[in-house]
Every structure is written in C-alpha cells, then in structure tokens.
Amino acid sequence: MTPLQTLPDWTAMAPAIVLGLTGLLLLVIDTIDPDTSNNGLLAGVATLGSLGAGGIAGWFLIAGTGMEQTGGAISLYGDAIVVDGMSLFFTLIFTSVAAMVSVASYDYLADRRYQGEFYSLVLFAATGMTLMAMSNSLATVFVSLELASLPSYALVAFLKKNRGSVEAGLKYFLIGALSSAVFAFGISLVFAVTGSLILPDVAANLANADELVGVLGLGVLMIAGGFAFKTASVPFHFWAPEAYEGAPAPVSAFLSSASKAAGFAVAFRVFTVAFPLDTVTALGGGSVDWSLLFAVLAVVTMTVGNFAAATQENVKRMLAYSSVGHAGYALIGLAAITVDGGAANGDVLGASMAHLLVYGFMNTGAFLFIAMAEKWGIGRTFEDYNGLATKVPIAATAMTIFMFSLAGLPPFGGFVSKYALFYSAIESGFWWLAAVGAVNSALSLFYYSRVVKAMWIEEPSKPLEIGSQPVGLYVAVVFAAVGTVLLLPGFQPVIETAQTVAAALF
C-alpha cells in the first residue's frame, strides 16, 4: 500500500494545498504588519511552505514508486485531477525552484515595497503549476494554466518604477492573453469532436472522429501552440527574451525553470493520454501526427535558440535565448515517441523529465547569479563580468558549474541528463534528432564559455566594487550548484524514477 492509497483521497493534493495556504498566510502576515523589516519572516515562510510541499510530494513519490502499476494513482473531482508519479515528480521541480527563488529574494527585495505580495505571487504561481501537472481534463488544464500565468504577469512587472520591467510585463501579458485564446479555441474544437474534456474520454472517443478529422487536427494544432507559448518554443518564443530581461532576475529564474517545466508537464500528459499516437495516426491517413510536429519544433527551437544566444552581448538575454534552446531539447521527449515504441516511449519521455529536473537547478542558479551581480551594481554584458572571480571566487565557481552543466560538459548534471535524453532518442530510432541536439550543445559551449572566460581570464576594464555579501542569494546559488553536481552521481535513481512514472502514461 502506498501513502496515496492509505490516506483520504483529498490529501493527495496536499502539495498544492500547502502551496496555496502558504501564499494566503503570507498575505495575512503582510496585512498585519506591512513593514519592510518583515522581509526575513516572509522569505522564511515562503521557503518553508515550498520545502514542505516538496517534501510531501517527495514522500508520496518515493514511497509509491511504481504506484501506477499497482493502481495507486488517485483521481479526484470526476477524474478532472489525477495525482500520480508524474505529477509528483514535476511538483518536486516547482517547489525546489520556488524555494531557491524565495531564499534569493530575501536580499533582492531588501528595502523594496510589496514584499508580501511578491512572495505570495510566487507561491500562487507554483500552486497553479502543481495543478497543471495534476490536470486530467482540458478544463482544469486551462484553469490551472491561467492560475500559473496571471501571477507571472504581475511578477514580471514587479519593478513598477522600472520602465523595462513594466514594458516586459505588458508584452508578456498581451502575448499570453492571445495564446490563451488560441488554446481555449483549440480545446473547444476538441470538445466539439469528442464530446468530452476528460483526457482518457477524449482518447476513447477519437475513433468516432473520422468525419471531423480536419477539425480535430486544427484543435490539436492550436493546443500545441498554447503549450509552445508556455514552454517558449519557436515560433512562440518572442516573449521570453523580453520578459526575462525586463523582469527581476529571481523572477526570470522562476519563469525560465518552473514555468517551462509546468508547460511540459501538461503537454506530456495531454498528448500521450488524450491523443495517443497509435489512434490519431490512424485517422485521416495520419493527418494528426503530432510526433512529426514536435520533431520539427524540437529542431527549430534548438537551432534558433542557440544561434540567437550566440549573438548576444547581454548575459541575461543570452540565458533567455539559451532557455529557448533547452526547450528544444525537452521537446525530444514528445518528438521521439513512436506508435510501436513500447518501453522506449517511456524511456525517452522519462529522460526528458529528468533533464527538466537538472535544468531546474542549473538554470535557476545561473539567473540567481545574475541577480547577485545586479545587487553588486555590476552590468549585464560579458565585459562587465571581467575579473569577477578575483573578487567573488565562490560565486564565480558556482556560475562556472552552471555554464558548463548547461553546455552538457562532464562531470556535471547537465552532461548525464543530455546523454540519457539523446541515447533514449537514438534507441527510439531518432538518431538524427539526437545528432541535431548534440551539434546544438556543442554550439552552446561557445557562448557559455564566454561567461567563464570573462570571470576567470579577462582583466576588468574598470575597478570592481563589490559591496556587502547577500546571504540569501549566496545560499540559493551555492545550493543550486551543489544540486547540479550531486545530480551526477545520483542521476541513476532519478532517471529510473522518471522513466517508471512516464511509462505509466502509455
């Protein structure tokens, strides 16, 4: 018996409940004493809430590994919500990133107003992301997507007196509203064809869709477009560089890691459960073959993201385009699924999930290092980072770990996660997709190494004045670096767990 089988059904949603209640508690604390001196208390409560939710999800996941094979997954509210291994795995990513961002924001928000609102918005967004991973209905997918998105718009525009932040928030909101409309229209088309919004019921009714295969295909395409926006995949990536550059650096870390993972969590479940490849390819002569669609998206997203990142002089904008490239790597998890793949389908999807976990640590840490540099008054160009290692060797070492891990170099977590992903793609017969990924990873080493070269080799163009050491940012950055390194020796149980829970979707 797993914990989910022995406890009341509603407790399966404990991670989301804890995150939501913590967000409300933060508002209560801030209302009682709206003083900037409460920043430590607010940051501590937000961090503890995130870690508590993650701890519960980890307990359910570890104690219930293989739960789907024993019938341990819990369905709630008329099957609109399902708590299974995959949802718990992604919840660990969301809560880990939220905890690191909350700790880092202790310094970043010092002497700023609206601190309670900031932490609450982070927790509410994380709640929406957790519900996205648990959604088993297109209706709950849409509602949870909006719950995650609306706080994100406010977080991007949090620096109200900063024109770049406000402009980025407005652009993000307008493009997000458009993508939500497209996504909702796609849902309506699928409902018109299948008569249901529950994902397994949609799959069961696809057999009757022969006469409306064109409408179904358009609906699937529009839903894929909505997911492409959330994951910053080409050609729906234009908002990402603007939003990440204008937003506070901790918010950029949160969106580029947790929000991206949430988009993939929903996409993985929707396309494997509601639109099983063997069923949709049999309709209309294969006109609804979403595997081919994601293969094209993966190649284009990897290539455009990496080439755009290589041309940047702004480190924060470079990381923004880099996150677009990493969306392309994660898309391999869907692109390499085949009709007769069998266990290989679960392996490649699980490898993509494991890569998103590693990416959550290394990418969040990289953006938090930028937040630390902004706290010191250092600019955002590569030249501004010249000689930084002579002043802050520990932080520079952590940033070096992030850069080499993002590039996929051994002996860091990013190497083994990319290796597992590309190997799984080859095993599924998509060697050319793995080859494109490997070439793009090699290209990424060019711009990641520019940061390392600037910090450790180049001489500073002007005297570096490093002020006080931001404790919260240091703790978050070092924690992310340690996590990135430890995920190398601990990757085997991670990938096995991810592939086990992914296999249950097929």
Short mmCIF file of C-alpha atoms in Angstrom, two decimals:
data_model
loop_
_atom_site.label_atom_id
_atom_site.label_comp_id
_atom_site.label_asym_id
_atom_site.label_seq_id
_atom_site.Cartn_x
_atom_site.Cartn_y
_atom_site.Cartn_z
CA MET A 1 0.00 0.00 0.00
CA THR A 2 1.29 3.46 -0.91
CA PRO A 3 0.65 6.67 1.12
CA LEU A 4 -1.85 7.76 -1.52
CA GLN A 5 -3.82 4.56 -1.00
CA THR A 6 -3.95 4.67 2.80
CA LEU A 7 -4.84 8.36 3.28
CA PRO A 8 -8.14 10.10 2.41
CA ASP A 9 -8.33 10.93 -1.28
CA TRP A 10 -8.24 14.70 -0.85
CA THR A 11 -4.85 14.53 0.89
CA ALA A 12 -3.32 13.51 -2.44
CA MET A 13 -3.49 17.20 -3.33
CA ALA A 14 -1.54 18.15 -0.21
CA PRO A 15 1.41 19.70 -2.13
CA ALA A 16 -0.90 22.12 -3.98
CA ILE A 17 -2.91 22.80 -0.82
CA VAL A 18 0.23 23.63 1.18
CA LEU A 19 1.49 25.99 -1.52
CA GLY A 20 -1.86 27.78 -1.77
CA LEU A 21 -2.30 28.11 2.00
CA THR A 22 1.25 29.41 2.36
CA GLY A 23 0.51 32.09 -0.22
CA LEU A 24 -2.57 33.15 1.74
CA LEU A 25 -0.61 33.10 5.03
CA LEU A 26 1.97 35.44 3.52
CA LEU A 27 -0.76 37.93 2.66
CA VAL A 28 -2.10 37.72 6.23
CA ILE A 29 1.34 38.33 7.72
CA ASP A 30 1.93 41.28 5.43
CA THR A 31 -1.51 42.72 6.23
CA ILE A 32 -0.96 42.55 9.98
CA ASP A 33 2.43 44.25 9.82
CA PRO A 34 3.18 45.69 6.36
CA ASP A 35 6.75 46.67 7.24
CA THR A 36 9.83 46.10 5.09
CA SER A 37 11.60 44.70 8.17
CA ASN A 38 9.41 41.59 7.83
CA ASN A 39 11.32 40.50 4.72
CA GLY A 40 13.15 37.76 6.62
CA LEU A 41 9.91 36.36 8.04
CA LEU A 42 8.17 36.45 4.68
CA ALA A 43 11.10 34.80 2.90
CA GLY A 44 11.30 32.15 5.62
CA VAL A 45 7.60 31.32 5.46
CA ALA A 46 7.67 31.13 1.65
CA THR A 47 10.73 28.88 1.73
CA LEU A 48 9.30 26.59 4.40
CA GLY A 49 5.99 26.34 2.53
CA SER A 50 7.78 25.41 -0.69
CA LEU A 51 10.01 22.87 1.03
CA GLY A 52 7.05 21.44 2.93
CA ALA A 53 5.06 20.93 -0.27
CA GLY A 54 8.12 19.43 -1.96
CA GLY A 55 8.75 17.15 0.99
CA ILE A 56 5.20 15.81 0.86
CA ALA A 57 5.46 15.24 -2.89
CA GLY A 58 8.83 13.51 -2.43
CA TRP A 59 7.41 11.25 0.29
CA PHE A 60 4.46 10.25 -1.88
CA LEU A 61 6.76 9.65 -4.85
CA ILE A 62 9.47 7.64 -3.08
CA ALA A 63 7.07 5.54 -1.04
CA GLY A 64 4.86 4.95 -4.06
CA THR A 65 7.38 4.34 -6.86
CA GLY A 66 5.63 2.20 -9.40
CA MET A 67 2.29 3.25 -7.89
CA GLU A 68 0.58 3.34 -11.28
CA GLN A 69 1.29 -0.33 -11.88
CA THR A 70 -0.42 -1.17 -8.57
CA GLY A 71 -3.37 1.12 -9.13
CA GLY A 72 -2.10 3.67 -6.62
CA ALA A 73 -2.80 6.84 -8.64
CA ILE A 74 -5.63 8.93 -7.21
CA SER A 75 -8.34 10.52 -9.40
CA LEU A 76 -10.39 13.34 -7.92
CA TYR A 77 -13.36 15.53 -8.84
CA GLY A 78 -14.82 13.38 -11.57
CA ASP A 79 -11.38 12.44 -12.92
CA ALA A 80 -10.54 16.11 -13.57
CA ILE A 81 -7.49 15.79 -11.30
CA VAL A 82 -5.09 12.85 -11.11
CA VAL A 83 -2.22 12.56 -8.64
CA ASP A 84 0.33 10.08 -9.93
CA GLY A 85 4.07 9.66 -10.15
CA MET A 86 4.49 12.15 -12.98
CA SER A 87 2.59 14.94 -11.23
CA LEU A 88 4.60 14.39 -8.05
CA PHE A 89 7.89 14.36 -9.97
CA PHE A 90 7.13 17.72 -11.55
CA THR A 91 5.92 19.10 -8.21
CA LEU A 92 9.42 18.47 -6.88
CA ILE A 93 10.80 20.68 -9.67
CA PHE A 94 8.32 23.51 -8.98
CA THR A 95 8.85 23.51 -5.23
CA SER A 96 12.64 23.29 -5.48
CA VAL A 97 12.77 26.30 -7.79
CA ALA A 98 10.25 28.23 -5.67
CA ALA A 99 12.32 27.57 -2.53
CA MET A 100 15.55 28.77 -4.17
CA VAL A 101 13.84 31.88 -5.54
CA SER A 102 12.29 32.64 -2.12
CA VAL A 103 15.66 32.40 -0.36
CA ALA A 104 17.36 34.54 -3.01
CA SER A 105 14.63 37.19 -2.86
CA TYR A 106 15.45 37.88 0.80
CA ASP A 107 18.35 40.04 -0.39
CA TYR A 108 16.94 41.10 -3.73
CA LEU A 109 13.82 42.61 -2.15
CA ALA A 110 15.59 44.32 0.73
CA ASP A 111 14.24 47.87 1.17
CA ARG A 112 11.62 47.32 -1.56
CA ARG A 113 7.88 47.64 -1.12
CA TYR A 114 5.23 44.97 -1.76
CA GLN A 115 7.36 42.13 -0.39
CA GLY A 116 4.40 40.14 0.91
CA GLU A 117 2.71 40.38 -2.47
CA PHE A 118 5.88 39.19 -4.22
CA TYR A 119 6.25 36.02 -2.18
CA SER A 120 2.51 35.34 -2.39
CA LEU A 121 2.54 35.64 -6.17
CA VAL A 122 5.45 33.17 -6.38
CA LEU A 123 3.57 30.66 -4.21
CA PHE A 124 0.28 31.14 -6.10
CA ALA A 125 2.07 30.63 -9.42
CA ALA A 126 3.70 27.48 -8.04
CA THR A 127 0.24 26.30 -6.93
CA GLY A 128 -1.05 26.74 -10.48
CA MET A 129 1.94 24.85 -11.87
CA THR A 130 1.36 21.98 -9.45
CA LEU A 131 -2.29 21.80 -10.54
CA MET A 132 -1.17 21.84 -14.17
CA ALA A 133 0.85 18.70 -13.54
CA MET A 134 -2.19 17.09 -11.87
CA SER A 135 -4.72 18.10 -14.52
CA ASN A 136 -6.56 15.25 -16.22
CA SER A 137 -9.13 17.41 -18.00
CA LEU A 138 -8.67 20.09 -20.63
CA ALA A 139 -10.84 22.36 -18.47
CA THR A 140 -8.59 22.03 -15.43
CA VAL A 141 -5.57 22.37 -17.70
CA PHE A 142 -6.83 25.75 -18.85
CA VAL A 143 -7.83 26.99 -15.38
CA SER A 144 -4.56 25.90 -13.78
CA LEU A 145 -2.61 27.39 -16.69
CA GLU A 146 -4.25 30.75 -16.02
CA LEU A 147 -3.64 30.39 -12.27
CA ALA A 148 0.06 29.99 -13.04
CA SER A 149 0.14 32.71 -15.70
CA LEU A 150 -1.68 35.61 -14.00
CA PRO A 151 0.73 35.86 -11.05
CA SER A 152 3.60 35.54 -13.53
CA TYR A 153 2.47 38.63 -15.43
CA ALA A 154 2.48 40.65 -12.20
CA LEU A 155 5.88 39.27 -11.16
CA VAL A 156 7.50 40.29 -14.45
CA ALA A 157 6.21 43.86 -14.00
CA PHE A 158 7.04 43.90 -10.27
CA LEU A 159 9.57 46.74 -10.55
CA LYS A 160 6.86 49.35 -11.05
CA LYS A 161 9.27 52.27 -11.47
CA ASN A 162 11.46 50.40 -13.92
CA ARG A 163 10.29 51.02 -17.48
CA GLY A 164 11.90 47.82 -18.77
CA SER A 165 10.10 45.70 -16.18
CA VAL A 166 6.70 47.28 -16.84
CA GLU A 167 7.15 47.02 -20.61
CA ALA A 168 8.18 43.37 -20.32
CA GLY A 169 5.15 42.61 -18.15
CA LEU A 170 2.81 44.27 -20.65
CA LYS A 171 4.29 42.36 -23.60
CA TYR A 172 4.13 39.10 -21.67
CA PHE A 173 0.50 39.75 -20.71
CA LEU A 174 -0.65 40.65 -24.23
CA ILE A 175 1.04 37.70 -25.89
CA GLY A 176 -0.12 35.43 -23.07
CA ALA A 177 -3.71 36.57 -23.49
CA LEU A 178 -3.53 35.82 -27.21
CA SER A 179 -2.05 32.37 -26.63
CA SER A 180 -4.73 31.61 -24.02
CA ALA A 181 -7.42 32.49 -26.54
CA VAL A 182 -5.85 30.21 -29.15
CA PHE A 183 -5.50 27.45 -26.57
CA ALA A 184 -9.12 27.80 -25.42
CA PHE A 185 -10.37 27.70 -29.01
CA GLY A 186 -8.36 24.54 -29.62
CA ILE A 187 -9.97 22.97 -26.55
CA SER A 188 -13.43 23.88 -27.87
CA LEU A 189 -12.69 22.19 -31.21
CA VAL A 190 -11.53 19.01 -29.50
CA PHE A 191 -14.65 19.05 -27.32
CA ALA A 192 -16.84 19.52 -30.39
CA VAL A 193 -15.31 16.42 -31.98
CA THR A 194 -15.05 14.11 -28.96
CA GLY A 195 -17.80 15.40 -26.65
CA SER A 196 -15.57 15.30 -23.59
CA LEU A 197 -12.84 17.26 -21.81
CA ILE A 198 -11.55 14.40 -19.61
CA LEU A 199 -8.32 13.21 -21.23
CA PRO A 200 -8.98 9.42 -21.23
CA ASP A 201 -12.52 10.02 -22.51
CA VAL A 202 -11.18 12.21 -25.31
CA ALA A 203 -8.92 9.33 -26.35
CA ALA A 204 -11.79 6.84 -26.18
CA ASN A 205 -13.97 8.99 -28.45
CA LEU A 206 -11.34 9.63 -31.12
CA ALA A 207 -12.48 6.55 -33.02
CA ASN A 208 -15.66 8.42 -33.94
CA ALA A 209 -13.77 11.42 -35.31
CA ASP A 210 -13.17 10.20 -38.88
CA GLU A 211 -15.63 12.64 -40.41
CA LEU A 212 -14.27 15.58 -38.41
CA VAL A 213 -10.58 14.76 -38.58
CA GLY A 214 -9.79 18.19 -40.03
CA VAL A 215 -11.47 19.95 -37.09
CA LEU A 216 -9.65 17.64 -34.68
CA GLY A 217 -6.33 18.30 -36.37
CA LEU A 218 -6.85 22.07 -36.11
CA GLY A 219 -7.79 21.72 -32.44
CA VAL A 220 -4.68 19.64 -31.69
CA LEU A 221 -2.53 22.17 -33.54
CA MET A 222 -3.96 25.09 -31.56
CA ILE A 223 -3.48 23.25 -28.26
CA ALA A 224 0.12 22.54 -29.26
CA GLY A 225 0.52 26.25 -29.95
CA GLY A 226 -0.67 27.07 -26.44
CA PHE A 227 1.89 24.70 -24.97
CA ALA A 228 4.60 26.09 -27.24
CA PHE A 229 3.96 29.55 -25.80
CA LYS A 230 4.19 28.30 -22.21
CA THR A 231 7.45 26.46 -22.90
CA ALA A 232 8.91 29.33 -25.01
CA SER A 233 9.26 27.10 -28.07
CA VAL A 234 9.79 28.55 -31.55
CA PRO A 235 7.85 30.30 -33.08
CA PHE A 236 6.05 31.29 -29.85
CA HIS A 237 9.25 32.29 -28.05
CA PHE A 238 9.38 36.02 -28.76
CA TRP A 239 8.05 36.99 -25.34
CA ALA A 240 10.77 35.10 -23.45
CA PRO A 241 13.86 37.31 -24.08
CA GLU A 242 11.85 40.47 -23.41
CA ALA A 243 10.21 39.12 -20.25
CA TYR A 244 13.34 37.54 -18.82
CA GLU A 245 15.48 40.62 -19.47
CA GLY A 246 12.99 43.11 -18.02
CA ALA A 247 11.84 41.05 -15.04
CA PRO A 248 13.66 40.93 -11.70
CA ALA A 249 16.35 38.24 -12.03
CA PRO A 250 14.74 35.90 -9.43
CA VAL A 251 11.51 36.08 -11.43
CA SER A 252 13.42 35.27 -14.62
CA ALA A 253 14.86 32.23 -12.83
CA PHE A 254 11.39 31.15 -11.72
CA LEU A 255 9.75 31.53 -15.12
CA SER A 256 12.53 30.02 -17.20
CA SER A 257 12.76 26.91 -14.99
CA ALA A 258 9.50 26.19 -13.15
CA SER A 259 7.08 27.70 -15.68
CA LYS A 260 8.79 25.90 -18.56
CA ALA A 261 8.63 22.59 -16.69
CA ALA A 262 4.92 23.16 -16.00
CA GLY A 263 4.24 23.61 -19.69
CA PHE A 264 5.97 20.34 -20.48
CA ALA A 265 4.18 18.54 -17.63
CA VAL A 266 0.82 19.37 -19.22
CA ALA A 267 1.98 18.69 -22.77
CA PHE A 268 3.35 15.27 -21.84
CA ARG A 269 0.06 14.22 -20.23
CA VAL A 270 -2.31 15.74 -22.78
CA PHE A 271 -0.64 14.34 -25.89
CA THR A 272 0.13 10.89 -24.54
CA VAL A 273 -3.22 10.35 -22.75
CA ALA A 274 -5.79 12.33 -24.78
CA PHE A 275 -4.20 11.91 -28.22
CA PRO A 276 -2.41 8.54 -28.20
CA LEU A 277 -0.23 8.36 -31.27
CA ASP A 278 -1.46 4.97 -32.48
CA THR A 279 -5.05 6.29 -32.52
CA VAL A 280 -4.54 9.72 -34.07
CA THR A 281 -2.21 8.47 -36.81
CA ALA A 282 -4.94 6.07 -37.91
CA LEU A 283 -7.31 8.98 -38.52
CA GLY A 284 -7.41 10.64 -41.91
CA GLY A 285 -4.30 8.93 -43.19
CA GLY A 286 -2.07 10.24 -40.41
CA SER A 287 -3.04 13.89 -40.75
CA VAL A 288 -2.94 14.33 -36.94
CA ASP A 289 0.61 13.02 -36.45
CA TRP A 290 1.74 15.29 -33.60
CA SER A 291 5.02 13.39 -33.24
CA LEU A 292 6.21 14.86 -36.53
CA LEU A 293 5.03 18.31 -35.41
CA PHE A 294 7.09 18.13 -32.23
CA ALA A 295 10.12 16.79 -34.10
CA VAL A 296 10.08 19.86 -36.33
CA LEU A 297 9.51 22.13 -33.31
CA ALA A 298 12.40 20.49 -31.45
CA VAL A 299 14.88 21.01 -34.28
CA VAL A 300 13.82 24.59 -34.98
CA THR A 301 13.67 25.53 -31.31
CA MET A 302 17.09 24.09 -30.52
CA THR A 303 18.70 25.74 -33.51
CA VAL A 304 17.08 29.17 -33.28
CA GLY A 305 17.59 29.38 -29.52
CA ASN A 306 21.27 28.51 -29.63
CA PHE A 307 22.14 30.65 -32.64
CA ALA A 308 20.29 33.63 -31.15
CA ALA A 309 22.07 33.13 -27.80
CA ALA A 310 25.44 33.07 -29.55
CA THR A 311 24.89 36.58 -30.92
CA GLN A 312 24.03 38.24 -27.61
CA GLU A 313 26.28 40.61 -25.63
CA ASN A 314 23.89 40.83 -22.68
CA VAL A 315 24.37 37.85 -20.32
CA LYS A 316 20.78 37.86 -19.09
CA ARG A 317 19.41 37.97 -22.63
CA MET A 318 21.83 35.22 -23.62
CA LEU A 319 20.41 33.00 -20.89
CA ALA A 320 16.91 33.85 -22.10
CA TYR A 321 17.66 32.57 -25.60
CA SER A 322 19.54 29.65 -24.06
CA SER A 323 16.33 28.65 -22.27
CA VAL A 324 14.61 28.59 -25.66
CA GLY A 325 17.26 26.14 -26.87
CA HIS A 326 16.72 23.92 -23.84
CA ALA A 327 13.00 23.82 -24.61
CA GLY A 328 14.04 22.20 -27.87
CA TYR A 329 15.98 19.50 -26.03
CA ALA A 330 12.99 18.76 -23.78
CA LEU A 331 10.71 18.51 -26.83
CA ILE A 332 12.64 15.41 -27.87
CA GLY A 333 10.64 13.62 -25.19
CA LEU A 334 7.50 14.02 -27.30
CA ALA A 335 9.11 14.02 -30.73
CA ALA A 336 10.76 10.60 -30.29
CA ILE A 337 7.54 8.80 -29.31
CA THR A 338 6.52 6.19 -31.88
CA VAL A 339 3.42 4.10 -32.49
CA ASP A 340 5.17 0.79 -31.71
CA GLY A 341 7.79 2.21 -29.35
CA GLY A 342 6.67 0.23 -26.33
CA ALA A 343 9.01 0.70 -23.36
CA ALA A 344 11.21 3.03 -25.42
CA ASN A 345 8.45 5.67 -25.34
CA GLY A 346 8.52 5.74 -21.55
CA ASP A 347 12.32 5.86 -21.58
CA VAL A 348 12.60 8.91 -23.83
CA LEU A 349 9.77 10.76 -22.07
CA GLY A 350 11.33 9.96 -18.68
CA ALA A 351 14.72 11.15 -19.90
CA SER A 352 13.14 14.47 -20.88
CA MET A 353 11.57 14.75 -17.41
CA ALA A 354 14.92 14.04 -15.76
CA HIS A 355 16.60 16.70 -17.91
CA LEU A 356 14.00 19.24 -16.81
CA LEU A 357 14.83 18.44 -13.17
CA VAL A 358 18.55 19.03 -13.71
CA TYR A 359 17.77 22.11 -15.79
CA GLY A 360 15.72 23.48 -12.91
CA PHE A 361 18.81 23.61 -10.70
CA MET A 362 21.43 24.81 -13.17
CA ASN A 363 19.30 27.41 -14.94
CA THR A 364 17.81 28.81 -11.73
CA GLY A 365 21.29 29.11 -10.27
CA ALA A 366 22.57 30.96 -13.34
CA PHE A 367 19.81 33.57 -13.20
CA LEU A 368 20.26 33.97 -9.43
CA PHE A 369 23.96 34.66 -10.03
CA ILE A 370 22.86 37.48 -12.32
CA ALA A 371 20.60 38.72 -9.52
CA MET A 372 23.65 38.73 -7.25
CA ALA A 373 25.64 40.69 -9.83
CA GLU A 374 22.80 43.21 -10.13
CA LYS A 375 22.83 43.54 -6.34
CA TRP A 376 26.51 44.45 -6.54
CA GLY A 377 25.81 47.04 -9.24
CA ILE A 378 27.58 45.05 -11.97
CA GLY A 379 26.28 45.44 -15.51
CA ARG A 380 24.80 42.70 -17.67
CA THR A 381 27.31 42.48 -20.54
CA PHE A 382 30.07 39.91 -20.79
CA GLU A 383 32.65 42.67 -20.41
CA ASP A 384 31.10 43.73 -17.11
CA TYR A 385 31.90 40.26 -15.72
CA ASN A 386 35.63 40.59 -16.48
CA GLY A 387 37.77 39.63 -13.50
CA LEU A 388 34.80 38.89 -11.26
CA ALA A 389 36.37 35.65 -10.00
CA THR A 390 39.12 37.61 -8.25
CA LYS A 391 36.53 39.28 -6.02
CA VAL A 392 33.95 36.51 -5.51
CA PRO A 393 35.64 33.15 -6.24
CA ILE A 394 32.93 31.00 -4.62
CA ALA A 395 30.09 32.61 -6.57
CA ALA A 396 32.17 32.55 -9.77
CA THR A 397 32.86 28.84 -9.26
CA ALA A 398 29.14 28.21 -8.90
CA MET A 399 28.45 30.14 -12.10
CA THR A 400 31.13 28.14 -13.89
CA ILE A 401 29.37 24.93 -12.81
CA PHE A 402 26.08 26.25 -14.17
CA MET A 403 27.58 27.28 -17.51
CA PHE A 404 29.42 24.02 -18.14
CA SER A 405 26.44 21.98 -16.98
CA LEU A 406 24.07 23.88 -19.27
CA ALA A 407 26.51 23.21 -22.12
CA GLY A 408 26.44 19.49 -21.28
CA LEU A 409 30.06 19.05 -20.24
CA PRO A 410 31.11 16.30 -17.81
CA PRO A 411 31.26 15.84 -14.87
CA PHE A 412 28.14 17.91 -14.20
CA GLY A 413 24.46 17.01 -14.07
CA GLY A 414 23.68 18.57 -17.45
CA PHE A 415 26.02 16.14 -19.19
CA VAL A 416 24.39 12.99 -17.90
CA SER A 417 20.84 14.31 -18.42
CA LYS A 418 21.57 15.22 -22.05
CA TYR A 419 23.35 11.92 -22.57
CA ALA A 420 20.33 10.00 -21.28
CA LEU A 421 17.99 12.08 -23.44
CA PHE A 422 19.99 11.70 -26.66
CA TYR A 423 20.61 7.99 -26.00
CA SER A 424 16.89 7.37 -25.48
CA ALA A 425 16.14 9.22 -28.73
CA ILE A 426 18.62 7.00 -30.59
CA GLU A 427 17.07 3.89 -29.05
CA SER A 428 13.68 5.08 -30.37
CA GLY A 429 15.14 5.40 -33.88
CA PHE A 430 15.52 9.20 -33.88
CA TRP A 431 19.30 9.29 -34.23
CA TRP A 432 19.08 12.38 -36.42
CA LEU A 433 17.22 14.25 -33.68
CA ALA A 434 19.93 13.30 -31.17
CA ALA A 435 22.57 14.42 -33.67
CA VAL A 436 20.94 17.84 -34.03
CA GLY A 437 20.82 18.10 -30.25
CA ALA A 438 24.50 17.19 -29.93
CA VAL A 439 25.52 19.76 -32.54
CA ASN A 440 23.50 22.45 -30.81
CA SER A 441 25.03 21.50 -27.45
CA ALA A 442 28.48 21.92 -28.98
CA LEU A 443 27.46 25.35 -30.28
CA SER A 444 26.18 26.36 -26.86
CA LEU A 445 29.64 25.84 -25.38
CA PHE A 446 30.76 28.94 -27.30
CA TYR A 447 28.53 31.41 -25.52
CA TYR A 448 28.51 29.67 -22.13
CA SER A 449 32.31 29.65 -22.08
CA ARG A 450 32.32 33.40 -22.75
CA VAL A 451 30.95 33.95 -19.25
CA VAL A 452 33.59 31.66 -17.73
CA LYS A 453 36.36 33.33 -19.73
CA ALA A 454 35.25 36.79 -18.65
CA MET A 455 35.15 35.88 -14.96
CA TRP A 456 38.39 33.90 -14.74
CA ILE A 457 40.69 35.06 -17.56
CA GLU A 458 39.84 38.59 -18.68
CA GLU A 459 41.13 41.63 -16.83
CA PRO A 460 38.46 44.02 -15.54
CA SER A 461 38.03 47.13 -17.68
CA LYS A 462 37.28 49.17 -14.55
CA PRO A 463 37.75 48.66 -10.81
CA LEU A 464 35.24 46.19 -9.37
CA GLU A 465 33.48 47.42 -6.27
CA ILE A 466 31.77 44.54 -4.51
CA GLY A 467 29.61 45.70 -1.61
CA SER A 468 28.01 43.57 1.06
CA GLN A 469 27.67 39.84 0.55
CA PRO A 470 23.97 38.97 0.00
CA VAL A 471 23.48 35.96 2.27
CA GLY A 472 20.21 34.74 0.76
CA LEU A 473 21.47 34.92 -2.80
CA TYR A 474 24.71 33.17 -1.83
CA VAL A 475 22.82 30.35 -0.11
CA ALA A 476 20.50 29.86 -3.11
CA VAL A 477 23.32 29.96 -5.67
CA VAL A 478 25.54 27.54 -3.73
CA PHE A 479 22.57 25.22 -3.11
CA ALA A 480 21.79 25.18 -6.85
CA ALA A 481 25.46 24.47 -7.64
CA VAL A 482 25.66 21.62 -5.13
CA GLY A 483 22.42 20.19 -6.50
CA THR A 484 23.79 20.37 -10.05
CA VAL A 485 26.93 18.50 -9.06
CA LEU A 486 25.21 15.90 -6.84
CA LEU A 487 22.73 15.06 -9.58
CA LEU A 488 25.61 13.40 -11.47
CA PRO A 489 26.24 10.52 -9.02
CA GLY A 490 22.55 10.48 -8.04
CA PHE A 491 21.20 10.53 -11.57
CA GLN A 492 20.57 6.79 -11.88
CA PRO A 493 17.70 6.66 -9.36
CA VAL A 494 16.37 9.94 -10.79
CA ILE A 495 16.21 8.66 -14.37
CA GLU A 496 14.81 5.29 -13.27
CA THR A 497 12.04 7.00 -11.30
CA ALA A 498 11.26 9.38 -14.17
CA GLN A 499 11.09 6.57 -16.72
CA THR A 500 8.94 4.44 -14.42
CA VAL A 501 6.32 7.15 -13.94
CA ALA A 502 6.47 8.14 -17.62
CA ALA A 503 5.88 4.55 -18.75
CA ALA A 504 2.56 4.56 -16.88
CA LEU A 505 1.19 7.10 -19.38
CA PHE A 506 1.34 4.61 -22.27
#
